[in-house]
Tab-separated table of C-alpha atoms in Angstrom:
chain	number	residue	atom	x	y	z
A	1	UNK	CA	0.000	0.000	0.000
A	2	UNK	CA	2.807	2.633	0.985
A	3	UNK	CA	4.822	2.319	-2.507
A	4	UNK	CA	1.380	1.544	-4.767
A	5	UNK	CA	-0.280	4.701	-3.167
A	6	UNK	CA	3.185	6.855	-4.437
A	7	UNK	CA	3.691	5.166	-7.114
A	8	UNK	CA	0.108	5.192	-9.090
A	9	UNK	CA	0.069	8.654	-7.644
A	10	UNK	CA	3.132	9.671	-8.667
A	11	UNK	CA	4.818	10.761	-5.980
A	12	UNK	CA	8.409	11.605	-6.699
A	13	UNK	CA	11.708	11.466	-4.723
A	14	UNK	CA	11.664	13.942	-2.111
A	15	UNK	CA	8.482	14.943	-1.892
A	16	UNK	CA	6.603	16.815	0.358
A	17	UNK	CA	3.812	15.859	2.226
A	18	UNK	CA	1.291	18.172	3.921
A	19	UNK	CA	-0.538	16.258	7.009
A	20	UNK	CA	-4.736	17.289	6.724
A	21	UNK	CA	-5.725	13.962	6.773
A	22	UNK	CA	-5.031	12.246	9.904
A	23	UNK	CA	-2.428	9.282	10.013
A	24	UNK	CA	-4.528	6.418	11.623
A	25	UNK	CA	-6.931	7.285	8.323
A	26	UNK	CA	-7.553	4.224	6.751
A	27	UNK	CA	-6.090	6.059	3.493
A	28	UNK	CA	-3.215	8.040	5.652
A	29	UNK	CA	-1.658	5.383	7.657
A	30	UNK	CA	0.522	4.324	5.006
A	31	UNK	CA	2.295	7.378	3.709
A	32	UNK	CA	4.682	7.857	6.968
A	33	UNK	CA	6.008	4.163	5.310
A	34	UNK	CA	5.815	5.918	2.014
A	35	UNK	CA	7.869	9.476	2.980
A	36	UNK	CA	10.697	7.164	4.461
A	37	UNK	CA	10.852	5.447	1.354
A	38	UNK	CA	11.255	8.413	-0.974
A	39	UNK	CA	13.180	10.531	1.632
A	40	UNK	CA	10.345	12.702	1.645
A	41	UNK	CA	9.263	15.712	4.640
A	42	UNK	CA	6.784	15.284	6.995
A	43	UNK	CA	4.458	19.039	7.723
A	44	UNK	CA	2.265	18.753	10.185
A	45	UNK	CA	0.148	21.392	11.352
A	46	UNK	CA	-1.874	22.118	14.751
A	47	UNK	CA	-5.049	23.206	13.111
A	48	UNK	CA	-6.586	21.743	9.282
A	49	UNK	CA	-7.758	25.037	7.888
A	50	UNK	CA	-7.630	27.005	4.746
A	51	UNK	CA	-5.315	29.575	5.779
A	52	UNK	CA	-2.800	27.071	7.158
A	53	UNK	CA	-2.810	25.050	4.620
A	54	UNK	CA	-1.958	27.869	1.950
A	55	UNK	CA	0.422	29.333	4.603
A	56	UNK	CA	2.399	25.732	4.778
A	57	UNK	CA	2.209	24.879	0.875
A	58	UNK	CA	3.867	28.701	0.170
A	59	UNK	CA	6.571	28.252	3.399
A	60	UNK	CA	7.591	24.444	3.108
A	61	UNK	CA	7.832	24.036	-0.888
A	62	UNK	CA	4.485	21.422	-0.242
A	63	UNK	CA	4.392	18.821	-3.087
A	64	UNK	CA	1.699	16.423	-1.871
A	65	UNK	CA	-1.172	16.335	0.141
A	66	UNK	CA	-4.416	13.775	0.938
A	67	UNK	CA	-7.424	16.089	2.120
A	68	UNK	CA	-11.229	14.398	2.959
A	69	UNK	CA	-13.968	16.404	0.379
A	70	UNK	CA	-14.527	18.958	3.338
A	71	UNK	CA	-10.876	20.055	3.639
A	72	UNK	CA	-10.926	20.673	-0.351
A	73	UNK	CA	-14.113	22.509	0.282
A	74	UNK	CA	-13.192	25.146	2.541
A	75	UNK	CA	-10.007	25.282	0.624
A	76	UNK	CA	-11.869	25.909	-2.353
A	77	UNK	CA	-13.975	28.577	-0.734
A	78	UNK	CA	-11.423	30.240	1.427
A	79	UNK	CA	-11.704	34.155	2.116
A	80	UNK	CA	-9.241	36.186	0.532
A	81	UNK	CA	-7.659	36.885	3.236
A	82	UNK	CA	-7.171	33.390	4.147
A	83	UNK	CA	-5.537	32.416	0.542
A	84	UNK	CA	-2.121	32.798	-0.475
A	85	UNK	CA	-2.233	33.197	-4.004
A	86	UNK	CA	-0.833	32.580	-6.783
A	87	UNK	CA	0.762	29.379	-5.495
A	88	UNK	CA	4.306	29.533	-6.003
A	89	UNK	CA	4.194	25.578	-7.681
A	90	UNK	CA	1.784	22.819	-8.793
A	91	UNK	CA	0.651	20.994	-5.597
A	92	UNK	CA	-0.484	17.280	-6.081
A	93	UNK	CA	-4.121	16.452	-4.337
A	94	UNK	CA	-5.527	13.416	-3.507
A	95	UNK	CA	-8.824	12.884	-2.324
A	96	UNK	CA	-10.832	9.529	-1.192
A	97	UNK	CA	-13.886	8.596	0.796
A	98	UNK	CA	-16.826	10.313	-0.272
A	99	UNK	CA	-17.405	11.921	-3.507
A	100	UNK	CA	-16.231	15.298	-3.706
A	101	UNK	CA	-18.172	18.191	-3.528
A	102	UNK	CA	-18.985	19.732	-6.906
A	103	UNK	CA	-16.958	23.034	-6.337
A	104	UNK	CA	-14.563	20.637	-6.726
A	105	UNK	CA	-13.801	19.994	-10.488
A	106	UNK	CA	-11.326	16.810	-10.956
């Protein structure tokens, strides 16, 4: 599960992984397993909102993250003042569970 999850998602060498879905998720509990294998960086953050989430993609260089369809939501329909934008790089998002909401267009 830790190397099929990186590998059919692409996941690259060094990655970095932003924590909003909780490790003991049945769809999170693997990717510690799969950091250590690609010598990637764990960022984990106090408190799963919009604002942090920007703040942490812009600061750490965030490659990767898993979010539940509410996470993408508020992300999605963040104030301005909570979003950083532009994004200085293309963030890979992964998503599982229920269907997303449809603000959210995959």
């Amino acid at each position: 599960m830790s190397l099929s999850a990186a590998l059919n998602w692409g996941m690259a060498e060094g990655a970095v992984y932003l924590w909003t879905l909780p490790m003991f998720h049945c769809n999170g509990w693997c990717y510690p397993w799969t950091l250590a294998a690609f010598c990637g960086t764990n960022i984990c953050m106090r408190q799963v909102t919009a604002k942090a989430i920007y703040a942490a993609i812009a600061k750490y260089k965030v490659t990767n993250f898993c979010a539940a369809p509410v996470v993408l939501n508020s992300i999605v329909n963040a104030s301005p003042e909570e979003v950083i934008l532009p994004l200085p790089h293309v963030v890979e998002v992964n998503t599982a569970g229920a269907a997303p909401p449809p603000s959210i267009d995959c």
